Coordinates of C-alpha atoms in Angstrom, one line a residue:
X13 CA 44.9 87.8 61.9
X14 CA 44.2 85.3 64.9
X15 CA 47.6 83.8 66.5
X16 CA 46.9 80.8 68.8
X17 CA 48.0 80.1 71.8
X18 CA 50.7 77.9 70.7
X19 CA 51.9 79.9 68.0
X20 CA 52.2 83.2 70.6
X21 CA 54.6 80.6 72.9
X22 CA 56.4 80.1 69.7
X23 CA 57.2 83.4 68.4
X24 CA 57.9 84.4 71.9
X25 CA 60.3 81.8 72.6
X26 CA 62.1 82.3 69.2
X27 CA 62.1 86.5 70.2
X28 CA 63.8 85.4 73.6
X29 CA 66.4 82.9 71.5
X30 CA 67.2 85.8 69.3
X31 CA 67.4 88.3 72.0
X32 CA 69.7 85.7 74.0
X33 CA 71.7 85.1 70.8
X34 CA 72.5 89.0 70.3
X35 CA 73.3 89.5 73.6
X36 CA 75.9 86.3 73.9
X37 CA 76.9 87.6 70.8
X38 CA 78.0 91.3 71.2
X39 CA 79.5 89.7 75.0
X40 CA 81.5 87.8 72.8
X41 CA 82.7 90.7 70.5
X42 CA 83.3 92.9 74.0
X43 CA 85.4 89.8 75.4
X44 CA 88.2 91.5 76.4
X45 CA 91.4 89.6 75.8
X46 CA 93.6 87.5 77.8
X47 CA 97.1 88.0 78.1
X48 CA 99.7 85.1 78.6
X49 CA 103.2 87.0 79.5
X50 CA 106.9 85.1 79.1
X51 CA 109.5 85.9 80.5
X52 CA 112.4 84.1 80.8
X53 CA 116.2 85.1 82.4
X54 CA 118.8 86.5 80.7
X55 CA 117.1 85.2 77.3
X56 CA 120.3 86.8 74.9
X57 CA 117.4 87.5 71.3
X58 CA 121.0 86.3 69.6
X59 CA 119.5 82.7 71.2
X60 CA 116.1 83.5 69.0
X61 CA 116.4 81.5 65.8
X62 CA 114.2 84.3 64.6
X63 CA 116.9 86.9 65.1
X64 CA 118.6 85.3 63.1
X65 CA 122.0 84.6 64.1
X66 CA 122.1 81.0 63.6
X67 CA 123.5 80.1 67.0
X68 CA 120.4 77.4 68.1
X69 CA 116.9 76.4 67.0
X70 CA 113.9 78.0 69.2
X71 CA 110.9 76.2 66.9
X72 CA 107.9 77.5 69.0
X73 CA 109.2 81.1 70.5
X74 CA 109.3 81.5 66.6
X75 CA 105.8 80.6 66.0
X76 CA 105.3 84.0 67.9
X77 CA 107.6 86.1 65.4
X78 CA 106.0 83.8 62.3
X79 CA 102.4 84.7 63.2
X80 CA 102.9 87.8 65.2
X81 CA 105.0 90.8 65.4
X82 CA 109.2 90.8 66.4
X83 CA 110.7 94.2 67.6
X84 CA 114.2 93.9 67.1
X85 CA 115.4 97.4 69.2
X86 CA 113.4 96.2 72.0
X87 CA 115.5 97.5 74.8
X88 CA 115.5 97.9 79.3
X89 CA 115.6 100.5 81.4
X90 CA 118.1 98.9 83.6
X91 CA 120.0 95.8 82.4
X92 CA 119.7 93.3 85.6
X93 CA 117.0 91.2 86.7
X94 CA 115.2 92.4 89.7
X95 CA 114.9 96.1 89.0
X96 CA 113.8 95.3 85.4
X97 CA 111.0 93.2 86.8
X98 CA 109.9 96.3 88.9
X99 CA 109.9 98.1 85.6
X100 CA 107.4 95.6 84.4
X101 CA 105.3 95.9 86.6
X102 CA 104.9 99.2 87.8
X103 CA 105.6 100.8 83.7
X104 CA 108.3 103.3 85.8
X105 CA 111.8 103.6 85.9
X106 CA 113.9 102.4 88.4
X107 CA 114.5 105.3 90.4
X108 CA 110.7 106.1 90.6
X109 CA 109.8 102.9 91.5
X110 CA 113.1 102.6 93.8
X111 CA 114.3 99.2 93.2
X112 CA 117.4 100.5 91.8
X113 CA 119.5 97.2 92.1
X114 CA 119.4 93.9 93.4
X115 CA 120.3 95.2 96.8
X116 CA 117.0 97.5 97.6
X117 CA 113.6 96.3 98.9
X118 CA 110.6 96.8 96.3
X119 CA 107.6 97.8 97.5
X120 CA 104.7 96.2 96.8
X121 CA 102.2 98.5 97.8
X122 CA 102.9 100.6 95.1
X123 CA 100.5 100.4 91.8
X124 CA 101.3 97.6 89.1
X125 CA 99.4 96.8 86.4
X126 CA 98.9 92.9 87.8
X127 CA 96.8 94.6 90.3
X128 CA 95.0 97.0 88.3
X129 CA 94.0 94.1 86.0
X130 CA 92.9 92.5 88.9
X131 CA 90.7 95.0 90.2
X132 CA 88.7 95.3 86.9
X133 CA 87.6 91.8 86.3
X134 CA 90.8 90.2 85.4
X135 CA 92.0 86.5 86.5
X136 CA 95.5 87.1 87.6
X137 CA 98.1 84.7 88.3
X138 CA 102.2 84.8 88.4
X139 CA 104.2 81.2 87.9
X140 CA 108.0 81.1 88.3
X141 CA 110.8 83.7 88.8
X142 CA 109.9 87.0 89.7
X143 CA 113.0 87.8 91.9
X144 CA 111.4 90.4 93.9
X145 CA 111.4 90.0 97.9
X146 CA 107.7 89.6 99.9
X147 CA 104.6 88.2 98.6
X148 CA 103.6 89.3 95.1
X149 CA 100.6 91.8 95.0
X150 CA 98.1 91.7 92.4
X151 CA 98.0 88.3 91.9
X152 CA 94.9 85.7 92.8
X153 CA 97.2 83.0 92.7
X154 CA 101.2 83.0 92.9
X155 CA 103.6 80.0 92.7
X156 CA 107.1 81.7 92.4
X157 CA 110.6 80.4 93.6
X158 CA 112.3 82.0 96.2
X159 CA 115.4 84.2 94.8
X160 CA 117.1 83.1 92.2
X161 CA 115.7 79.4 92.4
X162 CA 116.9 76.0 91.2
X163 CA 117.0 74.3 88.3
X164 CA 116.9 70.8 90.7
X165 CA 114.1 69.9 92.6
X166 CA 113.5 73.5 93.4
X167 CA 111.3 74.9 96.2
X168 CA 108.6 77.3 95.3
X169 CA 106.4 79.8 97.3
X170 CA 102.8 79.0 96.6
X171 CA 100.2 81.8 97.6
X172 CA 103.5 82.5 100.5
X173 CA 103.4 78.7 101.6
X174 CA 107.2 76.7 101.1
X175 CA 106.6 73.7 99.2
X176 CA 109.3 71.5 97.3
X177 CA 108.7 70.4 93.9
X178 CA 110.9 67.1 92.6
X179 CA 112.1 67.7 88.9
X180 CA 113.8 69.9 86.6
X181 CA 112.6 73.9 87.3
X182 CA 111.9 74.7 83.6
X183 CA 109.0 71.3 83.3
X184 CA 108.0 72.6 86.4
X185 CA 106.9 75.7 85.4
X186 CA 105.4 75.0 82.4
X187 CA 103.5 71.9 83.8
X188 CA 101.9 74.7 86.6
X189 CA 101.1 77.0 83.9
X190 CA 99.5 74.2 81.9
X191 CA 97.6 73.0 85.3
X192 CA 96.0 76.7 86.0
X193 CA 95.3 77.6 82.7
X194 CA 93.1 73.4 82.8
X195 CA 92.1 73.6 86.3
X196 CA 92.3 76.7 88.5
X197 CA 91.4 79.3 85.3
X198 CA 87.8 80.8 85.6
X199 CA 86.4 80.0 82.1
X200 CA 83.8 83.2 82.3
X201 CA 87.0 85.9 83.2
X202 CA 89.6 87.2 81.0
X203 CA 92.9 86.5 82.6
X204 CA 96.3 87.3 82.3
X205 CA 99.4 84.9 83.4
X206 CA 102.9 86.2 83.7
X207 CA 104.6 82.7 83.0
X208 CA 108.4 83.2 84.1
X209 CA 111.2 81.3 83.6
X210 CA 114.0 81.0 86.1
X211 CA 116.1 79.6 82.6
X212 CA 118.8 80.9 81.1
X213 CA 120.4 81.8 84.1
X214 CA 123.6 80.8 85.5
X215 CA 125.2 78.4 86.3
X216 CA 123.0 76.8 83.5
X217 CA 122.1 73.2 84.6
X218 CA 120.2 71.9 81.7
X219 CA 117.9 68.7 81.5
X220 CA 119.6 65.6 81.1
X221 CA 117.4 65.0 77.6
X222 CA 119.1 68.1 76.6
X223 CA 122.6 67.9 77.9
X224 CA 122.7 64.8 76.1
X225 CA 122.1 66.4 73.6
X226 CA 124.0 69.9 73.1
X227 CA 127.2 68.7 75.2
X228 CA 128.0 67.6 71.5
X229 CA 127.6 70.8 69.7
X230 CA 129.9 73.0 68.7
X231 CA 128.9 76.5 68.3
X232 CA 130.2 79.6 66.1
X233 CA 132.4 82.2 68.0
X234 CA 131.0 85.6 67.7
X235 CA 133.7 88.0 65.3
X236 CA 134.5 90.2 68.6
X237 CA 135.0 87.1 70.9
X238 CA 138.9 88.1 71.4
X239 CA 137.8 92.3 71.6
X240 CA 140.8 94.1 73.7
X241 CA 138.8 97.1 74.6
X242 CA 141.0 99.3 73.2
X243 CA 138.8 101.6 71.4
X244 CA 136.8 101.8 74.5
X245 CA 137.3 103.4 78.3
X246 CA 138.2 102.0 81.9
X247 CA 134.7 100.6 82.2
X248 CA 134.9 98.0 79.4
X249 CA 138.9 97.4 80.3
X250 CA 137.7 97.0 84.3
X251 CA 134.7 94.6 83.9
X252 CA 135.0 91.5 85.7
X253 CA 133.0 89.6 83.0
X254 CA 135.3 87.9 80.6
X255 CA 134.5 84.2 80.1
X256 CA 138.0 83.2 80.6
X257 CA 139.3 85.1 83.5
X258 CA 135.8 85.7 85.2
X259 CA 133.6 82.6 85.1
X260 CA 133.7 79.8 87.7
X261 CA 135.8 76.9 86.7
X262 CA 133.2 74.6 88.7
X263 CA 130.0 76.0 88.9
X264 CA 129.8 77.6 85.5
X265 CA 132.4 75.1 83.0
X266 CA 131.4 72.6 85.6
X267 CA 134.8 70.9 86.5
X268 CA 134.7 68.5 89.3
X269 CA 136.8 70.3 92.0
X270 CA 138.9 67.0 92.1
X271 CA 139.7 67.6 88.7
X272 CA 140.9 71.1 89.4
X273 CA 143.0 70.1 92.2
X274 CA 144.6 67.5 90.1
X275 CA 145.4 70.3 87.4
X276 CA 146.3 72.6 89.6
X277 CA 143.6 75.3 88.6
X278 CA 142.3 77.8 91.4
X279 CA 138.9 78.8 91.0
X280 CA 138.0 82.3 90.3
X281 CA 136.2 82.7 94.0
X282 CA 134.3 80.0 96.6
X283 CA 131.3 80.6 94.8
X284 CA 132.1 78.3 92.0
X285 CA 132.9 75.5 93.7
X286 CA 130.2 76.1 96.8
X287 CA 127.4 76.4 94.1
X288 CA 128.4 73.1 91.9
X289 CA 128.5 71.4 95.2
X290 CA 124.6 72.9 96.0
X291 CA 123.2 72.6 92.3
X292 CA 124.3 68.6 92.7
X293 CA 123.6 68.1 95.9
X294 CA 120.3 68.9 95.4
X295 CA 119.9 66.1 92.6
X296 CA 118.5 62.7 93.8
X297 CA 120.5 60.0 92.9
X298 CA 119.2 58.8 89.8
X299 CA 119.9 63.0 88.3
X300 CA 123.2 62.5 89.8
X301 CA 123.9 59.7 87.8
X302 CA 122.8 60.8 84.5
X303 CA 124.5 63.9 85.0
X304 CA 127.5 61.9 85.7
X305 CA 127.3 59.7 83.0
X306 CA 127.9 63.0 80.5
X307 CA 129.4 65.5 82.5
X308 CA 132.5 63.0 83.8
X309 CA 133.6 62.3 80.0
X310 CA 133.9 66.1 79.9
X311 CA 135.8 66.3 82.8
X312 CA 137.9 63.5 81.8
X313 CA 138.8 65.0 78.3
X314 CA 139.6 67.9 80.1
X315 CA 142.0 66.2 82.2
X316 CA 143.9 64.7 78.7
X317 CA 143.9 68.5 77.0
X318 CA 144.9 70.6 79.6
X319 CA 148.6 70.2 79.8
X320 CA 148.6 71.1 76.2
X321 CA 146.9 74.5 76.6
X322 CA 147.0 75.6 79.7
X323 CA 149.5 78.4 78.4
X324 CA 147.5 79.2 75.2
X325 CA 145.0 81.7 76.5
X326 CA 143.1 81.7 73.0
X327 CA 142.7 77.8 73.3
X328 CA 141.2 78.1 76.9
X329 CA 138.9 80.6 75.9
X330 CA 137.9 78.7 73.1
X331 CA 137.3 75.3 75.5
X332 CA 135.3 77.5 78.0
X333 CA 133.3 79.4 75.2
X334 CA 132.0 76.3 74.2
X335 CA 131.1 75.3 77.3
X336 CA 129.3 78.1 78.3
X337 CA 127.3 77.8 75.1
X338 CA 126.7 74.3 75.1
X339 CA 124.9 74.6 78.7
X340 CA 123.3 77.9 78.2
X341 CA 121.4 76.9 74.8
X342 CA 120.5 73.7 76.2
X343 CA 118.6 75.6 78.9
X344 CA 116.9 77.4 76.8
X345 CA 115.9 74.1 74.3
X346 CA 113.8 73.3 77.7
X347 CA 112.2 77.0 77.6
X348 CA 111.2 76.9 73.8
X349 CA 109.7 73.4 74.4
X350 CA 107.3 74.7 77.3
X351 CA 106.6 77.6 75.1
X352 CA 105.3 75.2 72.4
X353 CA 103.2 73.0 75.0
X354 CA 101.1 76.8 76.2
X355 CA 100.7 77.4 72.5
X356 CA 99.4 73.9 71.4
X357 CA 97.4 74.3 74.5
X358 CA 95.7 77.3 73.9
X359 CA 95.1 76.8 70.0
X360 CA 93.8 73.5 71.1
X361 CA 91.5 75.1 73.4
X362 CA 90.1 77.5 71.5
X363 CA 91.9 80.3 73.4
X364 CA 94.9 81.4 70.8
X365 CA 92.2 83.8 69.0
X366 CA 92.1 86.2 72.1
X367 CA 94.8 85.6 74.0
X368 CA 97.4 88.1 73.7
X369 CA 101.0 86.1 74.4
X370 CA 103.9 87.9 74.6
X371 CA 107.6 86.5 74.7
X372 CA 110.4 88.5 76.6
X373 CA 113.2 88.7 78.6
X374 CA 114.5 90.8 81.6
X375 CA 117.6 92.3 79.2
X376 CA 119.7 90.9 77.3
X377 CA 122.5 88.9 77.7
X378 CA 126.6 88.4 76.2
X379 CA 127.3 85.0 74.3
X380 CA 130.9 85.6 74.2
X381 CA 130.7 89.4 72.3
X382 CA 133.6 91.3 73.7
X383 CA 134.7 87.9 75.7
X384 CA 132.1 88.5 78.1
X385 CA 129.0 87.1 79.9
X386 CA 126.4 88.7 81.8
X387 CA 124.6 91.6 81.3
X388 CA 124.6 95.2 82.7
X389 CA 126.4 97.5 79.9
X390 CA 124.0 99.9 77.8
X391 CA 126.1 98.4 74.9
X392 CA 124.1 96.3 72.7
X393 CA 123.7 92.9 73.7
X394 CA 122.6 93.3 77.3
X395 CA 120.7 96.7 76.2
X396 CA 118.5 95.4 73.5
X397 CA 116.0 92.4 74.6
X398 CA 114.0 89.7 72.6
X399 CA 110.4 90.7 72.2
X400 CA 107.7 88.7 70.5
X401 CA 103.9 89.4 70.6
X402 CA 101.0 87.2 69.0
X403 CA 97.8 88.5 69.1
X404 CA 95.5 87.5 65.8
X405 CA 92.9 90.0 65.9
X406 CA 95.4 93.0 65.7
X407 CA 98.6 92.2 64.6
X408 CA 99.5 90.4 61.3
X409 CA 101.8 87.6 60.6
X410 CA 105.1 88.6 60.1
X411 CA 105.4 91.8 61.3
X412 CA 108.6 93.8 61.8
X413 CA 108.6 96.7 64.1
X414 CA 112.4 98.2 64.6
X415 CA 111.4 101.3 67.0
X416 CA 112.8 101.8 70.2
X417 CA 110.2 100.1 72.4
X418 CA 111.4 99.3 76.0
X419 CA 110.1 97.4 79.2
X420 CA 108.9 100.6 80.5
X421 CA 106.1 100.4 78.3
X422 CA 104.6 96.6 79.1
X423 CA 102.8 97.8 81.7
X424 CA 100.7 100.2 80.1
X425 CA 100.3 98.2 76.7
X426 CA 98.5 95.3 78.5
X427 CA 96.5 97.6 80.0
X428 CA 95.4 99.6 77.0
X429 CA 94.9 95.9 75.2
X430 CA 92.5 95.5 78.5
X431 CA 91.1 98.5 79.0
X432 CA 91.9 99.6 81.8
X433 CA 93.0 103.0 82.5
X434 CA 97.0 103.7 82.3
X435 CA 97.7 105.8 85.3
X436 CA 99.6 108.9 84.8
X437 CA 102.3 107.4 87.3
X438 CA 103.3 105.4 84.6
X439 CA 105.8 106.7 82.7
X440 CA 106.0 104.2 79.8
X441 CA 104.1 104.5 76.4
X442 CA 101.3 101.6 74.8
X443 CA 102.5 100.1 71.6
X444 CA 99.6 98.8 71.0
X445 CA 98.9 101.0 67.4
X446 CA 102.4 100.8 66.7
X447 CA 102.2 97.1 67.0
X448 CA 98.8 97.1 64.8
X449 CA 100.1 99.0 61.8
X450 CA 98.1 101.8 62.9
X451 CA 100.6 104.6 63.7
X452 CA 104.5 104.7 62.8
X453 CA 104.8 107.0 65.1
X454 CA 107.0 106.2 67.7
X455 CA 109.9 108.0 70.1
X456 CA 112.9 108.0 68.9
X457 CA 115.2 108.7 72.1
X458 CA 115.6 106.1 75.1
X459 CA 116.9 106.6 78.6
X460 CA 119.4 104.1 80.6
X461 CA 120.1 104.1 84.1
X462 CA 122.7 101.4 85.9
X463 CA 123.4 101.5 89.5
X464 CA 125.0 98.4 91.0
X465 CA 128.6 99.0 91.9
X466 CA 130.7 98.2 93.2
X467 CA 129.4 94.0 93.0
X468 CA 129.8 91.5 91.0
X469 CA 130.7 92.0 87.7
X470 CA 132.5 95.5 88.5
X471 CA 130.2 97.3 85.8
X472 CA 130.7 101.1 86.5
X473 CA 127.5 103.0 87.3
X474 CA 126.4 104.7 84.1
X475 CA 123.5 106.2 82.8
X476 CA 122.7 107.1 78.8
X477 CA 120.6 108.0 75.7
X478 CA 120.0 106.0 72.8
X479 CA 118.6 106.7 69.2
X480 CA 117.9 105.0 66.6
X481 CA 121.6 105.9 64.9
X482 CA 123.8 107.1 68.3
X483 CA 124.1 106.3 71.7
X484 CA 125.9 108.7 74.4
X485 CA 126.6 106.8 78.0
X486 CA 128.3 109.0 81.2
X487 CA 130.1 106.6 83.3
X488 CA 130.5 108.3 86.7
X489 CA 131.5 107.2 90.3
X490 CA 135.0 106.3 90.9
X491 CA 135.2 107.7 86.8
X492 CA 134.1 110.4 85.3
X493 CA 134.0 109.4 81.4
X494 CA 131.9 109.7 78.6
X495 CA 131.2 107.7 75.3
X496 CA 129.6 107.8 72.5
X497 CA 129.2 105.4 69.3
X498 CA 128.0 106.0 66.2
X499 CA 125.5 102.0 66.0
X500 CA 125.4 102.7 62.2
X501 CA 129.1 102.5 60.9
X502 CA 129.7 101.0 64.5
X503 CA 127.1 98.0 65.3
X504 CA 129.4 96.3 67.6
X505 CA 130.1 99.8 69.8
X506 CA 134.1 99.2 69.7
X507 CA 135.0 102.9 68.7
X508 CA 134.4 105.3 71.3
X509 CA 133.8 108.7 69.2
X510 CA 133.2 110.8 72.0
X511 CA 136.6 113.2 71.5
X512 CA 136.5 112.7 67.7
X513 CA 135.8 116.3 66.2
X514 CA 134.0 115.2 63.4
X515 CA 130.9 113.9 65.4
X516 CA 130.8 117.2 67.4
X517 CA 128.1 118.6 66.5
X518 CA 126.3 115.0 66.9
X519 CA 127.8 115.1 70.7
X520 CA 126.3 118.1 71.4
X521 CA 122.7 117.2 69.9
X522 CA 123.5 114.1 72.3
X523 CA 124.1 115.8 75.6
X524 CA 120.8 118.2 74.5
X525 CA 118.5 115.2 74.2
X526 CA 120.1 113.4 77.7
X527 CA 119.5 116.9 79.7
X528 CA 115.7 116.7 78.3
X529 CA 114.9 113.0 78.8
X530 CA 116.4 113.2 82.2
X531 CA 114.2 116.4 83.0
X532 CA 111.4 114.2 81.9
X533 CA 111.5 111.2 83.2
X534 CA 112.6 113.4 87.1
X535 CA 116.2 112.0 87.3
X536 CA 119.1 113.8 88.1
X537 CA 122.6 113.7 90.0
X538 CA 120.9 114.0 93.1
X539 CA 118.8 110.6 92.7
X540 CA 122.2 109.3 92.0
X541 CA 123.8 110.4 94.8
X542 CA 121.3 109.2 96.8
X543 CA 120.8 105.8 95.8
X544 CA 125.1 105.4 95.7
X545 CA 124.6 106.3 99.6
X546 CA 121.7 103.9 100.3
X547 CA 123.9 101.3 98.0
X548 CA 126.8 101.6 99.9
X549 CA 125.1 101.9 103.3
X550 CA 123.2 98.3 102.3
X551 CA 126.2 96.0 101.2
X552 CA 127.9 97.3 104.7
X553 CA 125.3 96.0 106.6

């Protein structure tokens, strides 16, 4: 059989097409994913509609949970912001990667899964708070706020360069997340994005379309909201945490300081009154007079009520409860609407199939359980974490994972989901079958370490063990006292059944499994005596 000329272009040109097509087609079943990480600050999961608790609406974060997978015993290494964000990103704990507390250097030079990404192909970039001193490594582009931030008109470090940005913090954020995933992504490399809001964290100065809004709420107070600590030891009865006697009458119930002096109240420190002076002052005058317009009434009322309970403490902690609520959920309505503008983005862009998001905090956080605020205990509620992942092409909707999964292991998930080869520095585990339905198999023992005292909050150093059932805690320093609570009959950790001889046996299992996790992970009494000297050496200076 004769095959002209023409013909012979013909077949060879549709032998090219289908050779072409093949190939685009198994690059496009090798694409390897992107990943989209959030995190915001002191996110309490009790703040997650899809927790549960019924405290606030969070639409979009539960879109995640809806089509995705929730881990309700997510849980940190080390409940306070900067050293779990070195967790995070180096998948080690905090006295391997030695950024031990807010006080300590990190060091950057050390391996971190942004970088590791980075080096094999990926797009990296790192948008909002990341509370970690120097230049962030690992990242091709960086726009992060210096320290803590602010929620007005804050400044930002872009690629190390100081540049003021006029709005609120939160739209900020999202709006550069939305601009470099539209214009500064590379379309033909998988990236990965660690998205991080500087909201929840105090003083929480929400938007004005939101404190317009939940400055009219009233929210449920949690059953333990009055606890007296009496089935626990000194370090629950020495904490300088309660909402009534510890937060600032200014900066955190936001009182006018002219009110106060009118009343005759004394605030808790300078702080409170030094940061509602800087968090206004850096409003421009039409913020100012919104946040006025709401925040005045308040004060005003105030002004009317006081004489009548200034000598019921129940009634005061009940007005400042409130408040503290009423601010803090109204921060986090701003977070769960920029969530909801990256997810319509991406769905609308044809990127929601392959991106991996993932929704997170740096611990957890105390909404008025035991009184208190803040974080730092191993006891529940700053312990455990929110976590959320989405990722269509491996997990199913609605899925429910209750192991003990921890920030240690973030780092080396994302780069099994990528990859790329989990160094055997990291100490944390993928969760990437558990998450699949693949395997069940899962530890069943955690390890706690906190280190920052004496400072703020007066949280005693402490380290721990949690299982699934029991958790054992050694509070040490200045103290020398143990605990132990039994989560089961006990969910809200008020009975400490250390001394109690019918959990002896459980005790000793307890101590067992602490020696061993210790041994494994390298810590010991020496680290801590080490890092207490270094501590103490550092707030001198």
């Amino acid at each position: 059989m004769k095959y002209s000329k023409n013909k012979a272009l013909t077949f060879l040109t549709m032998g090219v097409a289908a050779v072409s097509c093949t190939s685009q087609s198994a690059k496009q079943e090798d694409k390897r994913p992107n990943i989209l990480f959030i995190m915001s600050d002191d996110h309490a999961y009790q703040a997650i509609s899809a927790y549960g608790y019924g405290l606030n609406e969070t639409p979009n974060i539960d879109r995640l949970a809806k089509e995705g997978a929730i881990f309700t015993r997510a849980c940190v290494t080390n409940s306070i912001s900067a050293p779990s964000r070195a967790v995070l990103l180096t998948g080690k704990h905090s006295f391997v990667n030695g950024k031990v507390d807010n006080v300590q250097p990190f060091d950057w030079d050390q391996p971190n899964f942004p970088k590791l990404l980075q080096s094999d192909g990926y797009q990296t970039g790192m948008i909002g708070k990341i509370h970690l001193d120097g230049i962030p490594q690992g990242f091709d582009y960086s726009m992060v706020l210096p320290g803590q931030g602010d929620y007005y008109n804050p400044d930002f470090l872009i690629n190390g360069e100081r540049v003021r940005k006029e709005g609120y913090c939160t739209d900020i954020i999202t709006d550069a997340v939305l601009d470099w995933l539209k214009n500064k992504r590379d379309p033909d490399k998988p990236f990965c994005l660690l998205y991080h809001q500087k909201a929840p964290h105090r003083e929480w100065l929400p938007a004005e379309k939101y404190y317009k809004e939940y400055t009219k709420k009233t929210f449920k107070e949690p059953a333990i909201l009055f606890d007296d600590y009496e089935g626990r030891g000194t370090a629950a009865k020495t904490q300088e945490m309660n909402i009534l006697k510890n937060q600032n009458w200014a900066g955190d119930s936001k009182l006018y300081p002219e009110v106060m002096e009118k009343l005759g109240i004394k605030e808790t420190s300078d702080w409170g009154i030094n940061a509602l002076k800087n968090n206004l002052g850096r409003m421009n005058a039409e913020q100012r007079a919104a946040w006025d317009s709401v925040y005045m009434p308040i004060n005003e009322e105030f002004k009317k009520i006081y004489p009548t309970i200034k000598s019921d403490s129940a009634a005061l902690m009940r007005w400042r409860y409130q408040r503290y609520l009423q601010d803090y959920l109204a921060c986090i309505a701003s977070v769960d609407e920029g969530v909801g503008k990256v997810l319509d983005y991406l769905k609308e862009n044809g990127l929601d199939e392959n991106t991996i998001v993932v929704y997170t905090s740096d611990q957890g956080f105390y909404l008025g359980e035991h009184g208190w605020f803040d974080k730092r205990f191993m006891y529940e509620e700053s312990f455990r974490t929110p976590l959320l992942v989405r990722y269509p092409k491996e997990i199913k909707e609605g899925t429910r994972i209750d192991k003990l999964v921890q920030n240690l292991d973030f780092a080396p998930t994302l780069l099994d989901y990528a990859g790329v080869e989990i160094p055997d520095e990291m100490q944390g585990e993928s969760f990437r079958d558990l998450a699949s339905g693949k395997t069940d198999q899962w530890r069943d023992a955690v390890y706690y370490t906190y280190y920052e005292y004496p400072a703020i909050h007066m949280v005693k150093r402490h380290y721990g063990i949690a299982t699934e059932r029991y958790k054992l805690i050694h509070f040490y320093y200045d103290i020398d006292e143990w605990e132990l609570y039994d989560l089961e009959k006990d969910p809200h950790e008020m009975h400490n059944v250390y001394n109690d001889p019918a959990y002896a046996e459980v005790r000793e299992m307890m101590h067992d499994r602490l020696t061993a996790l210790r041994q494994k992970y390298g810590d010991s009494d020496e680290n801590d005596r080490r890092f207490l000297k270094e501590y103490l050496e550092a707030i001198k200076r």
